[in-house]
């Protein structure tokens, strides 16, 4: 096999000087003492022609390896200067560089202990890819020049300026860097398969550690920044709060007045909905080890001498285990197992984090009175979940699964509240002399005694002398009775539990024990208000077509027994019965939302209410339902107002509006709209639709809630959530922001308590500030001023995108040039990649694997395709730069695309696209990729992607060589499977596929987004 194809080669490599034998082209076949379970093959990963070496950079791993072969582990400690070289070509914060250098040294040591020759190859590949992506290469505009024509004169000028600023080194470096790239590809091509697998696992392990370093740095930076910030508004000496939520509230108060700001604050709600969408490519067992290493890194700064040595030994132990642990799980998780993701995040961060957020707000606003007076911060964080309830195209999610997951959440939440209540009771040792109980507390105690006659026997002394404490123990017992569903003592709702806590709190206040009333007890009240008894508000989702088929089946068997119905129809009916059961146990809010995928008419909403009624013999047994239309295709978004007009005329909807103060939810899908019409068109159509829906809601006196079905990737509406909120049109937020959080986004945003707190404060602050008159005026004015520009970009980008995906054979080509098939084999979620409702094309492919696949192929096509063409057709850089400067939506959109382009690599993209043997399609994609980058750089005024992003830009560039190693391995393995599938043995097919899956996991960790 020749991993280095003639198609897509860098021309410069043909002119490379000093042709010589590649020192790493014949790696040893000696297996390390930690041999993997994967077989070593006699036939190598490839037998590619060997090229002579071009001059290398100063960092020469072969030389380092020769020196270190006889070195002791102590000498390895002294090689930091050499190790820092792969990170020295970018300007990252020194603290971050130190920790990344540490982990690079440790991973090299672990690899060396496993197989010294393998570490030599690790060093060689890293050196070559560092050289291939050196500073001059990153600045050189020539590789991005379009094959057809420059976008316009402004773009040509920007490209020329960038090149001239580099000086002569840029042109000189191109020969060496391209030769280094080809040399690295040949090294990979010559690897034996078992070596490639272990190298992929090694680089994947490094990315897990690098991500940990970045997280640790962000936490340290946040803590350092807060040291110089006043503790409260009262102590403010001109320095504003570092807390985005407090800062937003101050700004809102200045613009609206304190009374209006308090009203908006009271209505504030941030509602993240955690989903089980399969975008987390990391095993749960890997997450556990990463947390262990994170704890060791946190301790390291305060250690020295033997303690520091022991810390490093334990790090090596964990890293060695990571390397030896397959990054690919044995099997896909079940929906019930996926629920553990939320429980884990709840235990590790959410439960305590939300109370910290509320308390920090109070600390700033109330100053010295915080914790002594009634709080001002509402419990605005309201988590939701689709896990175990999203049955759209997932046959693994059944009514029984929903019941089991809901019960799992309920029991865990009640146990957590019971433990927290008991912990407070244990410390509430205030006696009757110093803190007499109120009459309400005494009455509450008597009521509990009536419920359980043995209660006084359990706490004889407390019931007379420490009644507050005795009542809290009784409350704990009632919580545990609620778990077991004991009718005599159970709480009917979370509000009843909160009411009992309020009675105790008010009694403490009346007795003058203010700190005890508004300290730990207030935290518990906040936590109960936030999570209730259900932990999350479960949301059910199903495809409109399933409802249509179920109704047709029911009407065809109107006089038959239910056993005559199709299995899917019975499942639909059972789903409504499961919702009713959950509501009876955990309250209406635990499961009242029902989302309809692909809502195209008001009839689709009526279908849900009709099916819900048909599921019960008695109407009184029906659950309370808020049926939510989901508009996700461009045509449906454009017709949304007509559909909504029909929906609010339905009697069942009108009844619910009267019950909820005219509150009505609408969900917008970013994923399918982007796959349907392209990212530029989808972004602009979605924004226009939000504006129209907000205006519609105002005209019909609707208290609108918009739910944003966003993913982690740019092609699915991803990007900083706070900036997205501030860019929303007037009337579309109203102090309420709801969005989906999934996969790697959940772990990134909520995996660390400090970062989770920062994220919640940032989004909540933006949600408040979006109601400020200045923000509303800015968005409204910008939308008016740039509407014509948006219309032109939307139309031309959509057409160019559709021309590509409707090209004959595109779907087949896409599945060949990306690891789409292999991604479908990854055990990262219970949901299939397709809905399986009858289609067999891109139309039925879910957006996540569509975006995930292009990300892996290092093109990120789903994030930007069509933008460059649309800009070229517009032909006015001045208009685009004006929109970028003055329109928040366009600013955020261009910045997100710039970030997405920064994670691409055109040399590797060429290799992937060449696998499909369709030069016409490859040319379309590559030309648009270059064209889009030229326009984005011209619009932003940058010379290279993210040039002005002081931290993010260098961080992404520091990762590029490491990611490129994995991508190169992946494309070589794909070439084997695509071109030699029929001649490979079953064992070889298995192991090439396994190698690809390992690289998929590693690239996902390196790029830090999947779908």
CSV table of N, CA, C and O in Angstrom, one decimal, residues 13-98:
chain,number,residue,atom,x,y,z
A,13,UNK,N,7.8,19.4,-2.6
A,13,UNK,CA,8.5,18.2,-2.2
A,13,UNK,C,9.4,17.7,-3.3
A,13,UNK,O,10.4,17.0,-3.1
A,14,UNK,N,9.0,17.9,-4.6
A,14,UNK,CA,9.7,17.3,-5.7
A,14,UNK,C,11.1,18.1,-5.8
A,14,UNK,O,12.0,17.6,-6.4
A,15,UNK,N,11.1,19.3,-5.3
A,15,UNK,CA,12.3,20.1,-5.4
A,15,UNK,C,13.1,20.1,-4.2
A,15,UNK,O,14.1,20.9,-4.0
A,16,UNK,N,12.7,19.3,-3.2
A,16,UNK,CA,13.5,19.3,-1.9
A,16,UNK,C,14.9,18.9,-2.1
A,16,UNK,O,15.2,17.9,-2.8
A,17,UNK,N,15.8,19.6,-1.4
A,17,UNK,CA,17.2,19.4,-1.6
A,17,UNK,C,17.7,18.3,-0.6
A,17,UNK,O,17.0,18.0,0.3
A,18,UNK,N,18.8,17.7,-0.9
A,18,UNK,CA,19.5,16.8,0.0
A,18,UNK,C,18.7,15.5,0.1
A,18,UNK,O,18.4,15.1,1.2
A,19,UNK,N,18.3,14.8,-1.0
A,19,UNK,CA,17.5,13.6,-0.9
A,19,UNK,C,18.4,12.5,-0.2
A,19,UNK,O,19.5,12.2,-0.6
A,20,UNK,N,17.8,12.0,0.9
A,20,UNK,CA,18.5,10.9,1.6
A,20,UNK,C,17.5,10.0,2.3
A,20,UNK,O,16.3,10.2,2.3
A,21,UNK,N,18.0,8.9,2.9
A,21,UNK,CA,17.2,7.9,3.5
A,21,UNK,C,16.5,8.4,4.7
A,21,UNK,O,17.2,9.1,5.6
A,22,UNK,N,15.2,8.1,4.9
A,22,UNK,CA,14.5,8.5,6.1
A,22,UNK,C,14.9,7.6,7.2
A,22,UNK,O,14.7,6.4,7.2
A,23,UNK,N,15.4,8.2,8.3
A,23,UNK,CA,15.9,7.4,9.4
A,23,UNK,C,14.8,6.6,10.1
A,23,UNK,O,15.1,5.5,10.7
A,24,UNK,N,13.6,7.0,9.9
A,24,UNK,CA,12.5,6.3,10.6
A,24,UNK,C,11.6,5.5,9.7
A,24,UNK,O,10.6,5.0,10.1
A,25,UNK,N,12.1,5.3,8.5
A,25,UNK,CA,11.2,4.6,7.5
A,25,UNK,C,11.2,3.1,7.7
A,25,UNK,O,10.4,2.4,7.1
A,26,UNK,N,12.1,2.5,8.5
A,26,UNK,CA,12.2,1.1,8.8
A,26,UNK,C,12.1,0.8,10.3
A,26,UNK,O,13.1,0.4,10.9
A,27,UNK,N,11.0,1.1,10.9
A,27,UNK,CA,10.9,0.9,12.4
A,27,UNK,C,11.1,-0.6,12.7
A,27,UNK,O,10.8,-1.5,12.0
A,28,UNK,N,11.6,-0.8,13.9
A,28,UNK,CA,11.9,-2.1,14.4
A,28,UNK,C,10.6,-2.8,14.6
A,28,UNK,O,9.5,-2.2,14.9
A,29,UNK,N,10.6,-4.2,14.5
A,29,UNK,CA,9.3,-5.0,14.7
A,29,UNK,C,9.3,-5.5,16.1
A,29,UNK,O,8.5,-6.3,16.5
A,30,UNK,N,10.3,-5.2,16.9
A,30,UNK,CA,10.4,-5.6,18.3
A,30,UNK,C,9.2,-5.1,19.1
A,30,UNK,O,8.9,-4.0,19.1
A,31,UNK,N,8.5,-6.0,19.8
A,31,UNK,CA,7.3,-5.6,20.5
A,31,UNK,C,7.8,-5.2,21.9
A,31,UNK,O,8.7,-5.8,22.5
A,32,UNK,N,7.1,-4.2,22.5
A,32,UNK,CA,7.4,-3.8,23.8
A,32,UNK,C,6.9,-4.8,24.8
A,32,UNK,O,6.1,-5.7,24.6
A,33,UNK,N,7.3,-4.5,26.1
A,33,UNK,CA,6.9,-5.5,27.1
A,33,UNK,C,5.5,-5.4,27.4
A,33,UNK,O,4.9,-6.2,28.1
A,34,UNK,N,4.8,-4.3,27.0
A,34,UNK,CA,3.4,-4.2,27.2
A,34,UNK,C,2.6,-4.4,25.9
A,34,UNK,O,1.8,-3.6,25.5
A,35,UNK,N,2.9,-5.5,25.2
A,35,UNK,CA,2.3,-5.8,23.9
A,35,UNK,C,0.8,-5.7,24.0
A,35,UNK,O,0.1,-6.1,24.9
A,36,UNK,N,0.1,-5.1,22.9
A,36,UNK,CA,-1.3,-5.0,22.9
A,36,UNK,C,-2.0,-6.3,22.5
A,36,UNK,O,-1.3,-7.2,22.0
A,37,UNK,N,-3.3,-6.3,22.6
A,37,UNK,CA,-4.0,-7.5,22.2
A,37,UNK,C,-4.2,-7.5,20.7
A,37,UNK,O,-4.6,-8.5,20.1
A,38,UNK,N,-3.8,-6.4,20.0
A,38,UNK,CA,-3.9,-6.4,18.6
A,38,UNK,C,-2.7,-7.1,18.0
A,38,UNK,O,-1.6,-6.9,18.4
A,39,UNK,N,-2.9,-7.9,17.0
A,39,UNK,CA,-1.8,-8.7,16.4
A,39,UNK,C,-0.9,-7.8,15.6
A,39,UNK,O,-1.3,-6.8,14.9
A,40,UNK,N,0.4,-8.1,15.6
A,40,UNK,CA,1.4,-7.5,14.8
A,40,UNK,C,1.4,-8.2,13.4
A,40,UNK,O,1.5,-9.4,13.4
A,41,UNK,N,1.3,-7.4,12.4
A,41,UNK,CA,1.3,-8.1,11.1
A,41,UNK,C,2.6,-8.1,10.4
A,41,UNK,O,3.4,-7.1,10.5
A,42,UNK,N,2.9,-9.2,9.7
A,42,UNK,CA,4.1,-9.2,8.9
A,42,UNK,C,4.1,-8.2,7.8
A,42,UNK,O,5.1,-7.6,7.5
A,43,UNK,N,3.0,-8.1,7.2
A,43,UNK,CA,2.9,-7.0,6.2
A,43,UNK,C,2.7,-5.7,6.9
A,43,UNK,O,1.9,-5.5,7.8
A,44,UNK,N,3.5,-4.7,6.5
A,44,UNK,CA,3.6,-3.4,7.3
A,44,UNK,C,2.4,-2.6,6.9
A,44,UNK,O,1.6,-2.9,6.0
A,45,UNK,N,2.3,-1.5,7.7
A,45,UNK,CA,1.2,-0.5,7.4
A,45,UNK,C,1.3,0.0,6.0
A,45,UNK,O,0.3,0.2,5.4
A,46,UNK,N,2.5,0.1,5.5
A,46,UNK,CA,2.6,0.4,4.1
A,46,UNK,C,4.1,0.2,3.7
A,46,UNK,O,5.0,0.3,4.6
A,47,UNK,N,4.4,0.0,2.5
A,47,UNK,CA,5.7,0.0,2.0
A,47,UNK,C,5.8,1.1,1.0
A,47,UNK,O,5.7,0.9,-0.2
A,48,UNK,N,6.0,2.3,1.4
A,48,UNK,CA,6.1,3.5,0.6
A,48,UNK,C,7.5,3.7,0.1
A,48,UNK,O,8.4,3.4,0.8
A,49,UNK,N,7.6,4.3,-1.1
A,49,UNK,CA,9.0,4.7,-1.5
A,49,UNK,C,9.6,5.7,-0.6
A,49,UNK,O,9.0,6.6,0.0
A,50,UNK,N,10.9,5.5,-0.3
A,50,UNK,CA,11.6,6.3,0.7
A,50,UNK,C,12.2,7.5,0.0
A,50,UNK,O,12.7,7.4,-1.1
A,51,UNK,N,12.1,8.7,0.6
A,51,UNK,CA,12.7,9.9,0.1
A,51,UNK,C,13.8,10.4,0.9
A,51,UNK,O,13.9,10.0,2.1
A,52,UNK,N,14.7,11.1,0.3
A,52,UNK,CA,15.8,11.7,1.1
A,52,UNK,C,15.3,12.8,1.9
A,52,UNK,O,14.3,13.5,1.6
A,53,UNK,N,16.0,13.0,3.0
A,53,UNK,CA,15.6,14.0,4.0
A,53,UNK,C,16.0,15.4,3.5
A,53,UNK,O,17.0,15.6,3.0
A,54,UNK,N,15.1,16.4,3.8
A,54,UNK,CA,15.4,17.8,3.7
A,54,UNK,C,16.0,18.2,5.0
A,54,UNK,O,15.9,17.5,6.0
A,55,UNK,N,16.6,19.3,5.1
A,55,UNK,CA,17.1,19.8,6.4
A,55,UNK,C,16.0,19.9,7.4
A,55,UNK,O,14.9,20.3,7.2
A,56,UNK,N,16.3,19.4,8.6
A,56,UNK,CA,15.4,19.4,9.7
A,56,UNK,C,15.5,20.7,10.6
A,56,UNK,O,16.4,21.4,10.5
A,57,UNK,N,14.5,20.8,11.4
A,57,UNK,CA,14.5,22.0,12.3
A,57,UNK,C,15.5,21.6,13.4
A,57,UNK,O,16.0,20.5,13.5
A,58,UNK,N,15.7,22.6,14.4
A,58,UNK,CA,16.6,22.3,15.5
A,58,UNK,C,16.2,21.2,16.3
A,58,UNK,O,17.0,20.5,17.0
A,59,UNK,N,14.9,20.9,16.4
A,59,UNK,CA,14.4,19.8,17.2
A,59,UNK,C,14.5,18.5,16.5
A,59,UNK,O,13.8,18.3,15.5
A,60,UNK,N,15.5,17.7,16.8
A,60,UNK,CA,15.8,16.5,16.1
A,60,UNK,C,15.6,15.3,17.0
A,60,UNK,O,16.5,14.9,17.7
A,61,UNK,N,14.4,14.6,16.9
A,61,UNK,CA,14.1,13.5,17.8
A,61,UNK,C,15.0,12.4,17.7
A,61,UNK,O,15.3,11.7,18.7
A,62,UNK,N,15.5,12.1,16.5
A,62,UNK,CA,16.5,11.0,16.4
A,62,UNK,C,17.7,11.2,17.2
A,62,UNK,O,18.2,10.3,17.9
A,63,UNK,N,18.2,12.4,17.2
A,63,UNK,CA,19.4,12.7,18.1
A,63,UNK,C,19.0,12.6,19.5
A,63,UNK,O,19.8,12.1,20.3
A,64,UNK,N,17.9,13.1,19.9
A,64,UNK,CA,17.4,13.0,21.3
A,64,UNK,C,17.3,11.6,21.7
A,64,UNK,O,17.7,11.2,22.8
A,65,UNK,N,16.7,10.8,20.8
A,65,UNK,CA,16.5,9.4,21.1
A,65,UNK,C,17.8,8.6,21.3
A,65,UNK,O,18.0,7.8,22.2
A,66,UNK,N,18.8,8.9,20.5
A,66,UNK,CA,20.1,8.2,20.6
A,66,UNK,C,20.7,8.6,22.0
A,66,UNK,O,21.3,7.8,22.7
A,67,UNK,N,20.6,9.9,22.3
A,67,UNK,CA,21.2,10.3,23.6
A,67,UNK,C,20.5,9.7,24.8
A,67,UNK,O,21.1,9.3,25.8
A,68,UNK,N,19.1,9.5,24.6
A,68,UNK,CA,18.4,9.0,25.8
A,68,UNK,C,18.3,7.5,25.9
A,68,UNK,O,17.8,7.0,26.9
A,69,UNK,N,18.7,6.8,24.9
A,69,UNK,CA,18.7,5.3,24.9
A,69,UNK,C,19.4,4.8,26.1
A,69,UNK,O,19.0,3.8,26.8
A,70,UNK,N,20.5,5.5,26.5
A,70,UNK,CA,21.3,5.0,27.7
A,70,UNK,C,21.0,5.9,28.9
A,70,UNK,O,21.7,5.7,29.9
A,71,UNK,N,20.1,6.8,28.8
A,71,UNK,CA,19.9,7.7,29.9
A,71,UNK,C,19.0,7.1,31.0
A,71,UNK,O,18.2,6.2,30.7
A,72,UNK,N,19.2,7.5,32.2
A,72,UNK,CA,18.3,7.0,33.3
A,72,UNK,C,17.1,7.8,33.3
A,72,UNK,O,17.0,8.9,32.6
A,73,UNK,N,16.1,7.4,34.1
A,73,UNK,CA,14.9,8.2,34.3
A,73,UNK,C,15.2,9.6,34.8
A,73,UNK,O,14.5,10.5,34.5
A,74,UNK,N,16.2,9.7,35.6
A,74,UNK,CA,16.6,11.0,36.2
A,74,UNK,C,17.0,12.0,35.1
A,74,UNK,O,16.7,13.1,35.1
A,75,UNK,N,17.7,11.4,34.1
A,75,UNK,CA,18.2,12.2,33.0
A,75,UNK,C,17.0,12.7,32.1
A,75,UNK,O,17.0,13.7,31.5
A,76,UNK,N,16.0,11.8,32.1
A,76,UNK,CA,14.8,12.2,31.3
A,76,UNK,C,14.2,13.5,31.9
A,76,UNK,O,13.6,14.3,31.2
A,77,UNK,N,14.3,13.7,33.2
A,77,UNK,CA,13.8,14.9,33.8
A,77,UNK,C,14.4,16.1,33.3
A,77,UNK,O,13.9,17.2,33.3
A,78,UNK,N,15.7,16.0,32.8
A,78,UNK,CA,16.5,17.1,32.4
A,78,UNK,C,16.3,17.5,31.0
A,78,UNK,O,16.9,18.4,30.5
A,79,UNK,N,15.3,16.8,30.3
A,79,UNK,CA,15.2,17.1,28.8
A,79,UNK,C,14.1,18.0,28.5
A,79,UNK,O,13.6,18.1,27.4
A,80,UNK,N,13.7,18.8,29.5
A,80,UNK,CA,12.5,19.8,29.3
A,80,UNK,C,12.8,20.7,28.2
A,80,UNK,O,11.9,21.1,27.4
A,81,UNK,N,14.1,21.2,28.0
A,81,UNK,CA,14.4,22.2,27.0
A,81,UNK,C,14.0,21.6,25.6
A,81,UNK,O,13.4,22.3,24.8
A,82,UNK,N,14.4,20.3,25.4
A,82,UNK,CA,14.1,19.7,24.1
A,82,UNK,C,12.6,19.4,24.0
A,82,UNK,O,12.1,19.6,22.9
A,83,UNK,N,12.0,19.1,25.1
A,83,UNK,CA,10.6,18.8,25.0
A,83,UNK,C,9.7,20.0,24.7
A,83,UNK,O,8.7,19.9,24.2
A,84,UNK,N,10.2,21.2,25.1
A,84,UNK,CA,9.5,22.4,24.9
A,84,UNK,C,9.4,22.8,23.5
A,84,UNK,O,8.6,23.6,23.1
A,85,UNK,N,10.3,22.3,22.7
A,85,UNK,CA,10.4,22.7,21.3
A,85,UNK,C,9.1,22.6,20.5
A,85,UNK,O,8.8,23.5,19.7
A,86,UNK,N,8.4,21.5,20.6
A,86,UNK,CA,7.1,21.4,19.9
A,86,UNK,C,6.1,22.5,20.3
A,86,UNK,O,5.2,22.7,19.6
A,87,UNK,N,6.3,23.1,21.5
A,87,UNK,CA,5.4,24.1,21.9
A,87,UNK,C,5.9,25.5,21.8
A,87,UNK,O,5.2,26.4,22.1
A,88,UNK,N,7.2,25.6,21.4
A,88,UNK,CA,7.8,26.9,21.4
A,88,UNK,C,7.5,27.7,20.1
A,88,UNK,O,7.8,28.9,20.1
A,89,UNK,N,6.9,27.1,19.1
A,89,UNK,CA,6.6,27.8,17.9
A,89,UNK,C,5.3,28.6,18.0
A,89,UNK,O,4.9,29.3,17.1
A,90,UNK,N,4.6,28.6,19.2
A,90,UNK,CA,3.4,29.4,19.5
A,90,UNK,C,3.6,30.0,20.8
A,90,UNK,O,4.3,29.6,21.7
A,91,UNK,N,2.9,31.2,21.0
A,91,UNK,CA,3.0,32.0,22.2
A,91,UNK,C,1.8,31.7,23.1
A,91,UNK,O,0.8,32.4,23.1
A,92,UNK,N,2.0,30.6,23.9
A,92,UNK,CA,0.9,30.2,24.8
A,92,UNK,C,1.4,30.7,26.2
A,92,UNK,O,2.6,30.9,26.5
A,93,UNK,N,0.4,30.9,27.1
A,93,UNK,CA,0.8,31.3,28.5
A,93,UNK,C,1.8,30.4,29.1
A,93,UNK,O,1.7,29.1,28.9
A,94,UNK,N,2.8,30.9,29.9
A,94,UNK,CA,3.9,30.1,30.4
A,94,UNK,C,3.4,29.0,31.3
A,94,UNK,O,3.9,27.9,31.3
A,95,UNK,N,2.4,29.3,32.2
A,95,UNK,CA,1.9,28.3,33.1
A,95,UNK,C,1.4,27.1,32.3
A,95,UNK,O,1.6,25.9,32.6
A,96,UNK,N,0.7,27.4,31.2
A,96,UNK,CA,0.1,26.3,30.4
A,96,UNK,C,1.2,25.6,29.7
A,96,UNK,O,1.2,24.3,29.6
A,97,UNK,N,2.2,26.3,29.2
A,97,UNK,CA,3.4,25.6,28.5
A,97,UNK,C,4.1,24.7,29.5
A,97,UNK,O,4.5,23.6,29.1
A,98,UNK,N,4.2,25.1,30.7
A,98,UNK,CA,4.9,24.3,31.7
A,98,UNK,C,4.2,22.9,31.9
A,98,UNK,O,4.8,21.9,32.0
